Amino acid sequence: SAVKFDFTAEILNLGGGYGVKYVESDPYIDIEANIAQVAEMVKSKCRELGIDVPAIRMEPGRSIVADAGLTLYTAGSVKVIPEYKNYVSIDGGMTDNPRFALYGSEYTVALANKMNEECDFNCSVVGRCCECGDIIQENVNLPSSVKRGDIVAVMTTGAYNYSMASNYNRIPRPPIVMLTKTGEYIAVKRESLEDIIKNDL
């Protein structure tokens, strides 16, 4: 098309973004090697067409912030259904992270207060909404001692979580707490019921 219309692009934006390692089985992504490979493909095609090589741009996307965030939930009831499935409920769910419900996205899940215990209890981590699809992750292995009040940590939630959150079931969005080398601060306040209904007439 560039030759046909006598047009040479000065900038070629290939979009994005780079992949993120959510679970152990996800492949490692060598960003620099991938960039070099893409750049060589563009240069090769430009040589073939006899046109100047444009400035190549790619959007890093979620790779900037995904692994900088994790979500902490408080465990609620633990349900064991023999010969079927085990459940661990949490005080959040698809309202603050709808990605499993939408895409079946995978996450690494752990009990933050029992990191040194053996993970021998296979379960589904489920939310508080009245929906059968309110699932954070299935086939999660947690310590069999998991009980109400434990802290469930879902890793790599720094991207596409808060931006996709909703107030479905009138559930307030959680806060965002930023950690620094010297302490912490609240970046986004926890919502209240008053925040949710303030525009109701």
PDB file of C-alpha atoms in Angstrom:
ATOM      1  CA  SER A   1       0.000   0.000   0.000  1.00  0.00           C
ATOM      2  CA  ALA A   2       2.870   2.381   0.780  1.00  0.00           C
ATOM      3  CA  VAL A   3       4.268   1.929  -2.730  1.00  0.00           C
ATOM      4  CA  LYS A   4       0.848   1.995  -4.398  1.00  0.00           C
ATOM      5  CA  PHE A   5      -0.148   5.295  -2.807  1.00  0.00           C
ATOM      6  CA  ASP A   6       3.355   6.804  -2.783  1.00  0.00           C
ATOM      7  CA  PHE A   7       3.248   7.215   0.975  1.00  0.00           C
ATOM      8  CA  THR A   8       5.987   6.527   3.488  1.00  0.00           C
ATOM      9  CA  ALA A   9       5.095   6.413   7.161  1.00  0.00           C
ATOM     10  CA  GLU A  10       7.491   8.182   9.479  1.00  0.00           C
ATOM     11  CA  ILE A  11       6.179   6.299  12.505  1.00  0.00           C
ATOM     12  CA  LEU A  12       4.919   2.706  12.699  1.00  0.00           C
ATOM     13  CA  ASN A  13       2.970   2.053  15.899  1.00  0.00           C
ATOM     14  CA  LEU A  14       2.583  -1.698  16.351  1.00  0.00           C
ATOM     15  CA  GLY A  15       0.306  -1.356  19.371  1.00  0.00           C
ATOM     16  CA  GLY A  16       0.845  -3.533  22.417  1.00  0.00           C
ATOM     17  CA  GLY A  17       1.378  -4.651  24.891  1.00  0.00           C
ATOM     18  CA  TYR A  18       4.001  -7.014  26.199  1.00  0.00           C
ATOM     19  CA  GLY A  19       2.774 -10.156  27.898  1.00  0.00           C
ATOM     20  CA  VAL A  20       2.907 -10.696  31.647  1.00  0.00           C
ATOM     21  CA  LYS A  21       3.788 -13.815  33.627  1.00  0.00           C
ATOM     22  CA  TYR A  22       0.682 -14.466  35.744  1.00  0.00           C
ATOM     23  CA  VAL A  23       1.336 -18.099  36.690  1.00  0.00           C
ATOM     24  CA  GLU A  24       4.428 -20.288  36.835  1.00  0.00           C
ATOM     25  CA  SER A  25       3.545 -22.072  33.584  1.00  0.00           C
ATOM     26  CA  ASP A  26       3.437 -18.820  31.595  1.00  0.00           C
ATOM     27  CA  PRO A  27       6.509 -18.453  29.361  1.00  0.00           C
ATOM     28  CA  TYR A  28       9.207 -15.938  30.192  1.00  0.00           C
ATOM     29  CA  ILE A  29       9.116 -13.042  27.755  1.00  0.00           C
ATOM     30  CA  ASP A  30      12.428 -11.504  26.733  1.00  0.00           C
ATOM     31  CA  ILE A  31      11.200  -8.036  25.800  1.00  0.00           C
ATOM     32  CA  GLU A  32      14.495  -6.827  24.328  1.00  0.00           C
ATOM     33  CA  ALA A  33      14.829  -9.938  22.162  1.00  0.00           C
ATOM     34  CA  ASN A  34      11.235  -9.600  20.952  1.00  0.00           C
ATOM     35  CA  ILE A  35      11.759  -5.948  20.075  1.00  0.00           C
ATOM     36  CA  ALA A  36      14.904  -6.819  18.124  1.00  0.00           C
ATOM     37  CA  GLN A  37      13.056  -9.566  16.239  1.00  0.00           C
ATOM     38  CA  VAL A  38      10.145  -7.290  15.324  1.00  0.00           C
ATOM     39  CA  ALA A  39      12.508  -4.491  14.298  1.00  0.00           C
ATOM     40  CA  GLU A  40      14.410  -6.820  11.981  1.00  0.00           C
ATOM     41  CA  MET A  41      11.159  -7.972  10.352  1.00  0.00           C
ATOM     42  CA  VAL A  42      10.138  -4.351   9.714  1.00  0.00           C
ATOM     43  CA  LYS A  43      13.583  -3.458   8.348  1.00  0.00           C
ATOM     44  CA  SER A  44      13.558  -6.498   6.073  1.00  0.00           C
ATOM     45  CA  LYS A  45      10.154  -5.588   4.646  1.00  0.00           C
ATOM     46  CA  CYS A  46      11.238  -1.981   4.119  1.00  0.00           C
ATOM     47  CA  ARG A  47      14.309  -3.146   2.197  1.00  0.00           C
ATOM     48  CA  GLU A  48      12.080  -5.365   0.081  1.00  0.00           C
ATOM     49  CA  LEU A  49       9.780  -2.431  -0.718  1.00  0.00           C
ATOM     50  CA  GLY A  50      12.620   0.030  -1.151  1.00  0.00           C
ATOM     51  CA  ILE A  51      11.289   2.466   1.441  1.00  0.00           C
ATOM     52  CA  ASP A  52      12.794   4.194   4.451  1.00  0.00           C
ATOM     53  CA  VAL A  53      12.558   2.444   7.790  1.00  0.00           C
ATOM     54  CA  PRO A  54      10.079   4.289  10.026  1.00  0.00           C
ATOM     55  CA  ALA A  55      10.460   4.884  13.737  1.00  0.00           C
ATOM     56  CA  ILE A  56       9.022   1.774  15.371  1.00  0.00           C
ATOM     57  CA  ARG A  57       6.869   2.173  18.460  1.00  0.00           C
ATOM     58  CA  MET A  58       5.307  -0.452  20.692  1.00  0.00           C
ATOM     59  CA  GLU A  59       3.111   0.086  23.720  1.00  0.00           C
ATOM     60  CA  PRO A  60       4.339  -1.692  26.873  1.00  0.00           C
ATOM     61  CA  GLY A  61       0.775  -1.953  28.196  1.00  0.00           C
ATOM     62  CA  ARG A  62       0.191  -3.994  31.333  1.00  0.00           C
ATOM     63  CA  SER A  63       3.870  -4.899  31.705  1.00  0.00           C
ATOM     64  CA  ILE A  64       4.470  -1.520  33.368  1.00  0.00           C
ATOM     65  CA  VAL A  65       2.286  -2.143  36.415  1.00  0.00           C
ATOM     66  CA  ALA A  66       0.840  -5.672  36.409  1.00  0.00           C
ATOM     67  CA  ASP A  67       3.387  -7.345  38.672  1.00  0.00           C
ATOM     68  CA  ALA A  68       3.649  -4.255  40.887  1.00  0.00           C
ATOM     69  CA  GLY A  69       0.213  -4.970  42.337  1.00  0.00           C
ATOM     70  CA  LEU A  70      -1.410  -7.707  44.374  1.00  0.00           C
ATOM     71  CA  THR A  71      -4.879  -7.908  45.869  1.00  0.00           C
ATOM     72  CA  LEU A  72      -5.469  -8.984  49.460  1.00  0.00           C
ATOM     73  CA  TYR A  73      -8.802 -10.501  50.459  1.00  0.00           C
ATOM     74  CA  THR A  74     -10.118 -11.847  53.743  1.00  0.00           C
ATOM     75  CA  ALA A  75     -11.276 -15.452  53.566  1.00  0.00           C
ATOM     76  CA  GLY A  76     -14.860 -16.151  54.556  1.00  0.00           C
ATOM     77  CA  SER A  77     -16.574 -19.511  54.677  1.00  0.00           C
ATOM     78  CA  VAL A  78     -14.798 -22.665  53.533  1.00  0.00           C
ATOM     79  CA  LYS A  79     -17.077 -25.260  51.957  1.00  0.00           C
ATOM     80  CA  VAL A  80     -16.064 -28.873  51.329  1.00  0.00           C
ATOM     81  CA  ILE A  81     -18.306 -30.922  49.027  1.00  0.00           C
ATOM     82  CA  PRO A  82     -17.021 -34.530  49.035  1.00  0.00           C
ATOM     83  CA  GLU A  83     -16.388 -36.087  45.624  1.00  0.00           C
ATOM     84  CA  TYR A  84     -17.029 -32.744  43.932  1.00  0.00           C
ATOM     85  CA  LYS A  85     -15.273 -29.500  44.807  1.00  0.00           C
ATOM     86  CA  ASN A  86     -13.996 -27.313  47.625  1.00  0.00           C
ATOM     87  CA  TYR A  87     -14.661 -23.596  47.920  1.00  0.00           C
ATOM     88  CA  VAL A  88     -12.991 -20.714  49.734  1.00  0.00           C
ATOM     89  CA  SER A  89     -15.067 -17.544  49.702  1.00  0.00           C
ATOM     90  CA  ILE A  90     -13.570 -14.059  49.944  1.00  0.00           C
ATOM     91  CA  ASP A  91     -14.805 -10.550  50.700  1.00  0.00           C
ATOM     92  CA  GLY A  92     -14.251  -9.388  47.107  1.00  0.00           C
ATOM     93  CA  GLY A  93     -14.771 -10.999  43.739  1.00  0.00           C
ATOM     94  CA  MET A  94     -15.878 -10.129  40.242  1.00  0.00           C
ATOM     95  CA  THR A  95     -16.675  -6.559  41.264  1.00  0.00           C
ATOM     96  CA  ASP A  96     -13.009  -5.753  41.836  1.00  0.00           C
ATOM     97  CA  ASN A  97     -11.563  -8.353  39.440  1.00  0.00           C
ATOM     98  CA  PRO A  98     -13.891  -9.484  36.634  1.00  0.00           C
ATOM     99  CA  ARG A  99     -11.119 -10.939  34.461  1.00  0.00           C
ATOM    100  CA  PHE A 100     -11.718 -14.615  35.298  1.00  0.00           C
ATOM    101  CA  ALA A 101     -15.448 -14.216  34.668  1.00  0.00           C
ATOM    102  CA  LEU A 102     -14.776 -12.455  31.360  1.00  0.00           C
ATOM    103  CA  TYR A 103     -11.743 -14.292  29.985  1.00  0.00           C
ATOM    104  CA  GLY A 104     -10.898 -17.180  32.285  1.00  0.00           C
ATOM    105  CA  SER A 105      -7.711 -15.320  33.227  1.00  0.00           C
ATOM    106  CA  GLU A 106      -5.258 -17.220  35.403  1.00  0.00           C
ATOM    107  CA  TYR A 107      -3.632 -15.895  38.571  1.00  0.00           C
ATOM    108  CA  THR A 108      -1.262 -17.139  41.233  1.00  0.00           C
ATOM    109  CA  VAL A 109      -3.101 -17.340  44.572  1.00  0.00           C
ATOM    110  CA  ALA A 110      -1.630 -17.880  48.043  1.00  0.00           C
ATOM    111  CA  LEU A 111      -2.471 -17.521  51.727  1.00  0.00           C
ATOM    112  CA  ALA A 112      -0.388 -14.527  52.752  1.00  0.00           C
ATOM    113  CA  ASN A 113      -0.456 -15.436  56.449  1.00  0.00           C
ATOM    114  CA  LYS A 114       0.463 -19.098  55.860  1.00  0.00           C
ATOM    115  CA  MET A 115       3.123 -18.936  53.161  1.00  0.00           C
ATOM    116  CA  ASN A 116       5.272 -21.633  54.795  1.00  0.00           C
ATOM    117  CA  GLU A 117       2.529 -24.259  55.026  1.00  0.00           C
ATOM    118  CA  GLU A 118       2.044 -27.082  52.530  1.00  0.00           C
ATOM    119  CA  CYS A 119      -0.571 -26.297  49.887  1.00  0.00           C
ATOM    120  CA  ASP A 120      -2.561 -29.535  49.884  1.00  0.00           C
ATOM    121  CA  PHE A 121      -6.147 -28.251  49.659  1.00  0.00           C
ATOM    122  CA  ASN A 122      -7.443 -27.899  46.104  1.00  0.00           C
ATOM    123  CA  CYS A 123     -10.278 -25.408  45.832  1.00  0.00           C
ATOM    124  CA  SER A 124     -12.014 -22.657  43.916  1.00  0.00           C
ATOM    125  CA  VAL A 125     -11.641 -19.127  45.273  1.00  0.00           C
ATOM    126  CA  VAL A 126     -15.020 -17.450  44.848  1.00  0.00           C
ATOM    127  CA  GLY A 127     -16.506 -14.020  45.471  1.00  0.00           C
ATOM    128  CA  ARG A 128     -19.448 -12.545  47.311  1.00  0.00           C
ATOM    129  CA  CYS A 129     -21.779 -11.696  44.406  1.00  0.00           C
ATOM    130  CA  CYS A 130     -24.948 -13.647  43.683  1.00  0.00           C
ATOM    131  CA  GLU A 131     -23.510 -15.047  40.445  1.00  0.00           C
ATOM    132  CA  CYS A 132     -22.309 -18.537  39.586  1.00  0.00           C
ATOM    133  CA  GLY A 133     -19.523 -16.905  37.579  1.00  0.00           C
ATOM    134  CA  ASP A 134     -18.169 -14.923  40.523  1.00  0.00           C
ATOM    135  CA  ILE A 135     -14.877 -16.785  40.592  1.00  0.00           C
ATOM    136  CA  ILE A 136     -11.390 -15.411  41.128  1.00  0.00           C
ATOM    137  CA  GLN A 137      -9.586 -18.668  40.341  1.00  0.00           C
ATOM    138  CA  GLU A 138     -10.289 -22.385  40.083  1.00  0.00           C
ATOM    139  CA  ASN A 139      -8.023 -25.327  40.936  1.00  0.00           C
ATOM    140  CA  VAL A 140      -6.052 -23.351  43.500  1.00  0.00           C
ATOM    141  CA  ASN A 141      -3.895 -25.218  46.014  1.00  0.00           C
ATOM    142  CA  LEU A 142      -3.964 -23.620  49.459  1.00  0.00           C
ATOM    143  CA  PRO A 143      -3.015 -24.947  52.906  1.00  0.00           C
ATOM    144  CA  SER A 144      -5.664 -27.319  54.278  1.00  0.00           C
ATOM    145  CA  SER A 145      -5.741 -25.167  57.420  1.00  0.00           C
ATOM    146  CA  VAL A 146      -7.405 -22.328  55.486  1.00  0.00           C
ATOM    147  CA  LYS A 147     -10.165 -20.774  57.553  1.00  0.00           C
ATOM    148  CA  ARG A 148     -12.272 -17.657  57.976  1.00  0.00           C
ATOM    149  CA  GLY A 149     -10.069 -14.623  58.551  1.00  0.00           C
ATOM    150  CA  ASP A 150      -7.046 -15.844  56.594  1.00  0.00           C
ATOM    151  CA  ILE A 151      -5.549 -13.450  54.050  1.00  0.00           C
ATOM    152  CA  VAL A 152      -5.905 -14.582  50.431  1.00  0.00           C
ATOM    153  CA  ALA A 153      -3.355 -12.937  48.140  1.00  0.00           C
ATOM    154  CA  VAL A 154      -3.899 -12.770  44.378  1.00  0.00           C
ATOM    155  CA  MET A 155      -0.705 -11.823  42.552  1.00  0.00           C
ATOM    156  CA  THR A 156      -0.052  -9.644  39.513  1.00  0.00           C
ATOM    157  CA  THR A 157      -3.190  -7.527  39.744  1.00  0.00           C
ATOM    158  CA  GLY A 158      -1.605  -4.142  39.098  1.00  0.00           C
ATOM    159  CA  ALA A 159      -3.231  -3.822  35.675  1.00  0.00           C
ATOM    160  CA  TYR A 160      -6.820  -4.175  34.493  1.00  0.00           C
ATOM    161  CA  ASN A 161      -8.307  -4.685  37.924  1.00  0.00           C
ATOM    162  CA  TYR A 162      -9.273  -1.377  39.455  1.00  0.00           C
ATOM    163  CA  SER A 163      -9.888   0.081  35.992  1.00  0.00           C
ATOM    164  CA  MET A 164     -12.408  -2.718  35.322  1.00  0.00           C
ATOM    165  CA  ALA A 165     -14.011  -2.712  38.776  1.00  0.00           C
ATOM    166  CA  SER A 166     -17.713  -2.025  39.248  1.00  0.00           C
ATOM    167  CA  ASN A 167     -20.305  -1.525  41.968  1.00  0.00           C
ATOM    168  CA  TYR A 168     -22.380  -4.536  40.967  1.00  0.00           C
ATOM    169  CA  ASN A 169     -24.530  -5.725  43.899  1.00  0.00           C
ATOM    170  CA  ARG A 170     -23.861  -2.297  45.440  1.00  0.00           C
ATOM    171  CA  ILE A 171     -20.429  -3.451  46.566  1.00  0.00           C
ATOM    172  CA  PRO A 172     -17.972  -0.598  47.204  1.00  0.00           C
ATOM    173  CA  ARG A 173     -14.610  -0.656  45.478  1.00  0.00           C
ATOM    174  CA  PRO A 174     -11.623  -1.409  47.717  1.00  0.00           C
ATOM    175  CA  PRO A 175      -8.831   1.080  48.381  1.00  0.00           C
ATOM    176  CA  ILE A 176      -5.439   1.130  46.704  1.00  0.00           C
ATOM    177  CA  VAL A 177      -2.479   1.278  49.072  1.00  0.00           C
ATOM    178  CA  MET A 178       0.939   2.188  47.692  1.00  0.00           C
ATOM    179  CA  LEU A 179       4.052   0.819  49.381  1.00  0.00           C
ATOM    180  CA  THR A 180       7.348   2.690  49.357  1.00  0.00           C
ATOM    181  CA  LYS A 181      10.792   1.977  50.774  1.00  0.00           C
ATOM    182  CA  THR A 182       9.920   4.020  53.831  1.00  0.00           C
ATOM    183  CA  GLY A 183       6.250   3.272  54.393  1.00  0.00           C
ATOM    184  CA  GLU A 184       2.869   3.337  52.714  1.00  0.00           C
ATOM    185  CA  TYR A 185       0.101   5.706  51.745  1.00  0.00           C
ATOM    186  CA  ILE A 186      -3.457   5.463  50.450  1.00  0.00           C
ATOM    187  CA  ALA A 187      -3.584   6.306  46.745  1.00  0.00           C
ATOM    188  CA  VAL A 188      -7.328   5.660  46.322  1.00  0.00           C
ATOM    189  CA  LYS A 189      -9.761   5.728  49.236  1.00  0.00           C
ATOM    190  CA  ARG A 190     -12.082   2.836  50.012  1.00  0.00           C
ATOM    191  CA  GLU A 191     -15.586   3.538  48.734  1.00  0.00           C
ATOM    192  CA  SER A 192     -18.521   3.691  51.100  1.00  0.00           C
ATOM    193  CA  LEU A 193     -22.192   2.952  50.512  1.00  0.00           C
ATOM    194  CA  GLU A 194     -22.724   6.717  50.581  1.00  0.00           C
ATOM    195  CA  ASP A 195     -20.293   7.071  47.668  1.00  0.00           C
ATOM    196  CA  ILE A 196     -22.335   4.585  45.656  1.00  0.00           C
ATOM    197  CA  ILE A 197     -25.781   6.071  46.303  1.00  0.00           C
ATOM    198  CA  LYS A 198     -24.891   9.770  46.333  1.00  0.00           C
ATOM    199  CA  ASN A 199     -26.216  10.302  42.787  1.00  0.00           C
ATOM    200  CA  ASP A 200     -29.457   8.403  43.365  1.00  0.00           C
ATOM    201  CA  LEU A 201     -32.630  10.509  43.291  1.00  0.00           C
TER     202      LEU A 201
END
